[in-house]
PDB file of C-alpha atoms in Angstrom:
ATOM      1  CA  MET A  11      87.898   5.308   8.412  1.00 61.00           C
ATOM      2  CA  THR A  12      84.154   4.525   8.686  1.00 70.00           C
ATOM      3  CA  ALA A  13      82.167   2.892   5.931  1.00 71.00           C
ATOM      4  CA  VAL A  14      79.967   5.149   3.839  1.00 75.00           C
ATOM      5  CA  PRO A  15      76.373   3.884   3.586  1.00 71.00           C
ATOM      6  CA  MET A  16      75.439   2.876   0.063  1.00 71.00           C
ATOM      7  CA  PRO A  17      71.880   3.118  -1.262  1.00 70.00           C
ATOM      8  CA  VAL A  18      70.164  -0.193  -1.902  1.00 67.00           C
ATOM      9  CA  PRO A  19      66.922  -1.048  -3.683  1.00 66.00           C
ATOM     10  CA  PRO A  20      63.816  -1.115  -1.468  1.00 62.00           C
ATOM     11  CA  THR A  21      62.954  -4.476   0.094  1.00 63.00           C
ATOM     12  CA  ALA A  22      59.306  -4.199  -0.950  1.00 60.00           C
ATOM     13  CA  ARG A  23      57.961  -2.855  -4.199  1.00 60.00           C
ATOM     14  CA  PHE A  24      55.723   0.228  -3.916  1.00 61.00           C
ATOM     15  CA  VAL A  25      52.164  -0.563  -4.956  1.00 61.00           C
ATOM     16  CA  PRO A  26      49.958   2.404  -5.879  1.00 63.00           C
ATOM     17  CA  ALA A  27      46.841   2.768  -3.731  1.00 61.00           C
ATOM     18  CA  LEU A  28      44.499   2.288  -6.678  1.00 61.00           C
ATOM     19  CA  LYS A  29      46.137  -1.031  -7.606  1.00 66.00           C
ATOM     20  CA  ALA A  30      46.031  -2.258  -4.016  1.00 63.00           C
ATOM     21  CA  VAL A  31      42.353  -1.326  -3.759  1.00 58.00           C
ATOM     22  CA  SER A  32      41.416  -3.133  -6.961  1.00 59.00           C
ATOM     23  CA  GLU A  33      43.510  -6.248  -6.246  1.00 65.00           C
ATOM     24  CA  ARG A  34      42.170  -6.654  -2.718  1.00 61.00           C
ATOM     25  CA  HIS A  35      38.519  -5.958  -3.601  1.00 68.00           C
ATOM     26  CA  GLY A  36      38.407  -2.928  -1.370  1.00 80.00           C
ATOM     27  CA  VAL A  37      37.417   0.698  -1.418  1.00 87.00           C
ATOM     28  CA  ALA A  38      39.386   3.859  -0.694  1.00 87.00           C
ATOM     29  CA  VAL A  39      37.913   6.567   1.550  1.00 90.00           C
ATOM     30  CA  LEU A  40      39.274  10.086   1.556  1.00 88.00           C
ATOM     31  CA  VAL A  41      37.940  12.838   3.831  1.00 90.00           C
ATOM     32  CA  ASP A  42      38.781  16.534   3.456  1.00 90.00           C
ATOM     33  CA  ARG A  43      37.730  18.550   6.511  1.00 87.00           C
ATOM     34  CA  GLN A  44      37.823  22.316   6.292  1.00 86.00           C
ATOM     35  CA  PRO A  45      36.127  24.896   8.523  1.00 85.00           C
ATOM     36  CA  ASN A  46      32.364  24.577   7.987  1.00 85.00           C
ATOM     37  CA  LEU A  47      32.823  22.146   5.076  1.00 87.00           C
ATOM     38  CA  CYS A  48      33.585  18.444   5.066  1.00 89.00           C
ATOM     39  CA  ARG A  49      33.916  16.681   1.741  1.00 91.00           C
ATOM     40  CA  TRP A  50      34.447  12.947   1.336  1.00 92.00           C
ATOM     41  CA  ALA A  51      34.764  10.392  -1.442  1.00 91.00           C
ATOM     42  CA  VAL A  52      34.597   6.613  -1.605  1.00 91.00           C
ATOM     43  CA  HIS A  53      36.322   5.056  -4.632  1.00 86.00           C
ATOM     44  CA  THR A  54      36.623   1.612  -6.186  1.00 85.00           C
ATOM     45  CA  LEU A  55      36.895  -0.021  -9.591  1.00 79.00           C
ATOM     46  CA  VAL A  56      33.824  -1.614 -11.156  1.00 79.00           C
ATOM     47  CA  GLY A  57      34.488  -3.521 -14.343  1.00 78.00           C
ATOM     48  CA  GLY A  58      37.810  -1.743 -14.784  1.00 76.00           C
ATOM     49  CA  ARG A  59      36.199   1.701 -14.505  1.00 82.00           C
ATOM     50  CA  ASP A  60      36.335   4.194 -11.656  1.00 82.00           C
ATOM     51  CA  PHE A  61      33.245   4.352  -9.464  1.00 86.00           C
ATOM     52  CA  ILE A  62      33.163   7.242  -7.000  1.00 88.00           C
ATOM     53  CA  VAL A  63      30.510   8.193  -4.495  1.00 91.00           C
ATOM     54  CA  SER A  64      31.139  11.620  -2.980  1.00 90.00           C
ATOM     55  CA  GLY A  65      29.413  13.832  -0.519  1.00 88.00           C
ATOM     56  CA  PRO A  66      27.839  15.512   1.158  1.00 89.00           C
ATOM     57  CA  ALA A  67      24.747  15.104  -1.000  1.00 84.00           C
ATOM     58  CA  LYS A  68      21.891  17.574  -1.126  1.00 85.00           C
ATOM     59  CA  GLY A  69      20.068  17.611   2.166  1.00 86.00           C
ATOM     60  CA  GLU A  70      23.046  16.306   4.123  1.00 85.00           C
ATOM     61  CA  PRO A  71      24.881  18.662   6.494  1.00 84.00           C
ATOM     62  CA  ASN A  72      28.032  20.298   5.089  1.00 84.00           C
ATOM     63  CA  ASN A  73      29.749  20.078   8.459  1.00 88.00           C
ATOM     64  CA  PRO A  74      28.528  16.764   9.894  1.00 90.00           C
ATOM     65  CA  SER A  75      29.299  15.342  13.296  1.00 91.00           C
ATOM     66  CA  ASN A  76      31.576  12.313  13.382  1.00 91.00           C
ATOM     67  CA  ARG A  77      28.555  10.027  13.724  1.00 93.00           C
ATOM     68  CA  GLU A  78      26.828  11.624  10.711  1.00 93.00           C
ATOM     69  CA  LEU A  79      30.025  11.467   8.651  1.00 93.00           C
ATOM     70  CA  ALA A  80      30.500   7.784   9.470  1.00 94.00           C
ATOM     71  CA  ALA A  81      26.865   7.107   8.509  1.00 94.00           C
ATOM     72  CA  GLN A  82      27.276   8.932   5.173  1.00 93.00           C
ATOM     73  CA  ILE A  83      30.424   6.938   4.352  1.00 94.00           C
ATOM     74  CA  THR A  84      28.775   3.668   5.404  1.00 95.00           C
ATOM     75  CA  GLN A  85      25.861   4.401   3.050  1.00 94.00           C
ATOM     76  CA  ALA A  86      28.308   5.150   0.227  1.00 94.00           C
ATOM     77  CA  VAL A  87      30.131   1.857   0.821  1.00 94.00           C
ATOM     78  CA  ALA A  88      26.749   0.080   0.793  1.00 94.00           C
ATOM     79  CA  ARG A  89      25.959   1.695  -2.594  1.00 92.00           C
ATOM     80  CA  ILE A  90      29.263   0.439  -3.946  1.00 90.00           C
ATOM     81  CA  ALA A  91      28.619  -3.050  -2.539  1.00 90.00           C
ATOM     82  CA  LYS A  92      25.218  -3.072  -4.243  1.00 91.00           C
ATOM     83  CA  ARG A  93      26.792  -1.971  -7.523  1.00 87.00           C
ATOM     84  CA  THR A  94      29.636  -4.530  -7.416  1.00 83.00           C
ATOM     85  CA  GLY A  95      27.554  -7.330  -5.952  1.00 85.00           C
ATOM     86  CA  GLU A  96      30.009  -8.003  -3.130  1.00 84.00           C
ATOM     87  CA  LYS A  97      30.920  -6.418   0.164  1.00 87.00           C
ATOM     88  CA  PRO A  98      34.404  -4.833   0.118  1.00 87.00           C
ATOM     89  CA  ALA A  99      37.056  -6.979   1.789  1.00 86.00           C
ATOM     90  CA  GLN A 100      38.972  -3.931   3.018  1.00 87.00           C
ATOM     91  CA  VAL A 101      38.392  -0.211   3.454  1.00 90.00           C
ATOM     92  CA  PHE A 102      41.531   1.861   2.881  1.00 88.00           C
ATOM     93  CA  THR A 103      41.649   5.387   4.271  1.00 88.00           C
ATOM     94  CA  GLY A 104      43.760   8.380   3.382  1.00 83.00           C
ATOM     95  CA  ASP A 105      44.707   9.148   6.970  1.00 85.00           C
ATOM     96  CA  TRP A 106      44.854   7.685  10.455  1.00 87.00           C
ATOM     97  CA  ALA A 107      42.102   9.916  11.890  1.00 90.00           C
ATOM     98  CA  THR A 108      39.577   8.719   9.293  1.00 91.00           C
ATOM     99  CA  ALA A 109      40.526   5.096   9.959  1.00 92.00           C
ATOM    100  CA  GLU A 110      40.025   5.556  13.713  1.00 93.00           C
ATOM    101  CA  LEU A 111      36.685   7.306  13.158  1.00 94.00           C
ATOM    102  CA  LEU A 112      35.370   4.512  10.934  1.00 95.00           C
ATOM    103  CA  ARG A 113      36.604   1.812  13.325  1.00 94.00           C
ATOM    104  CA  ALA A 114      34.855   3.500  16.257  1.00 95.00           C
ATOM    105  CA  LYS A 115      31.560   4.374  14.561  1.00 95.00           C
ATOM    106  CA  THR A 116      31.026   1.593  11.951  1.00 94.00           C
ATOM    107  CA  ASP A 117      31.485  -2.109  11.382  1.00 94.00           C
ATOM    108  CA  LEU A 118      33.376  -1.551   8.109  1.00 94.00           C
ATOM    109  CA  PRO A 119      36.529  -3.672   7.609  1.00 93.00           C
ATOM    110  CA  VAL A 120      38.987  -0.771   7.919  1.00 92.00           C
ATOM    111  CA  THR A 121      42.574  -1.841   7.260  1.00 86.00           C
ATOM    112  CA  ASP A 122      45.697  -0.545   8.936  1.00 82.00           C
ATOM    113  CA  LEU A 123      47.187   0.115   5.491  1.00 74.00           C
ATOM    114  CA  THR A 124      46.851   3.728   4.470  1.00 67.00           C
ATOM    115  CA  ALA A 125      48.053   5.532   1.406  1.00 55.00           C
ATOM    116  CA  PRO A 126      49.393   9.063   1.524  1.00 50.00           C
ATOM    117  CA  PRO A 127      46.892  11.612   0.164  1.00 51.00           C
ATOM    118  CA  ALA A 128      49.338  12.463  -2.636  1.00 46.00           C
ATOM    119  CA  ALA A 129      49.195   8.863  -3.867  1.00 46.00           C
ATOM    120  CA  LEU A 130      45.410   8.848  -3.675  1.00 50.00           C
ATOM    121  CA  ALA A 131      45.197  12.135  -5.588  1.00 52.00           C
ATOM    122  CA  ALA A 132      47.635  10.859  -8.219  1.00 48.00           C
ATOM    123  CA  ASP A 133      45.445   7.790  -8.673  1.00 48.00           C
ATOM    124  CA  GLY A 134      42.378   9.993  -9.150  1.00 49.00           C
ATOM    125  CA  THR A 135      40.589   9.326  -5.871  1.00 45.00           C
ATOM    126  CA  ARG A 136      40.439  12.814  -4.471  1.00 42.00           C
ATOM    127  CA  PRO A 137      37.036  14.194  -3.507  1.00 42.00           C
ATOM    128  CA  CYS A 138      34.839  15.722  -6.139  1.00 40.00           C
ATOM    129  CA  GLY A 139      32.005  18.107  -5.522  1.00 38.00           C
ATOM    130  CA  PRO A 140      28.469  16.703  -5.204  1.00 39.00           C
TER     131      PRO A 140
END
């Protein structure tokens, strides 16, 4: 007779993305690419309140190249840094492709830690319209 596996508690406690972002002084970046439309949002907490910069803004292309998208996100992170008074220690992304894009095209401190989009949406960091 073989032993039946028994469930055990997880070895590490799950930390919601929003809590991880606020505790580590970072920002969360979420990109939603659809045909002919690319929306993005950069989120952090400022004084215990949500602060979101989303795009594309008026005058920016709705379907930017990777370089343009990285520049838009970098500008949004700079706005947040100006608002908070400190540069974010880490940039969390919603997916691997966004992390790779930002690593290749920017000097932002992109972390290997990513949160699933469902966790980001549950925490309120999904993209909003401009």
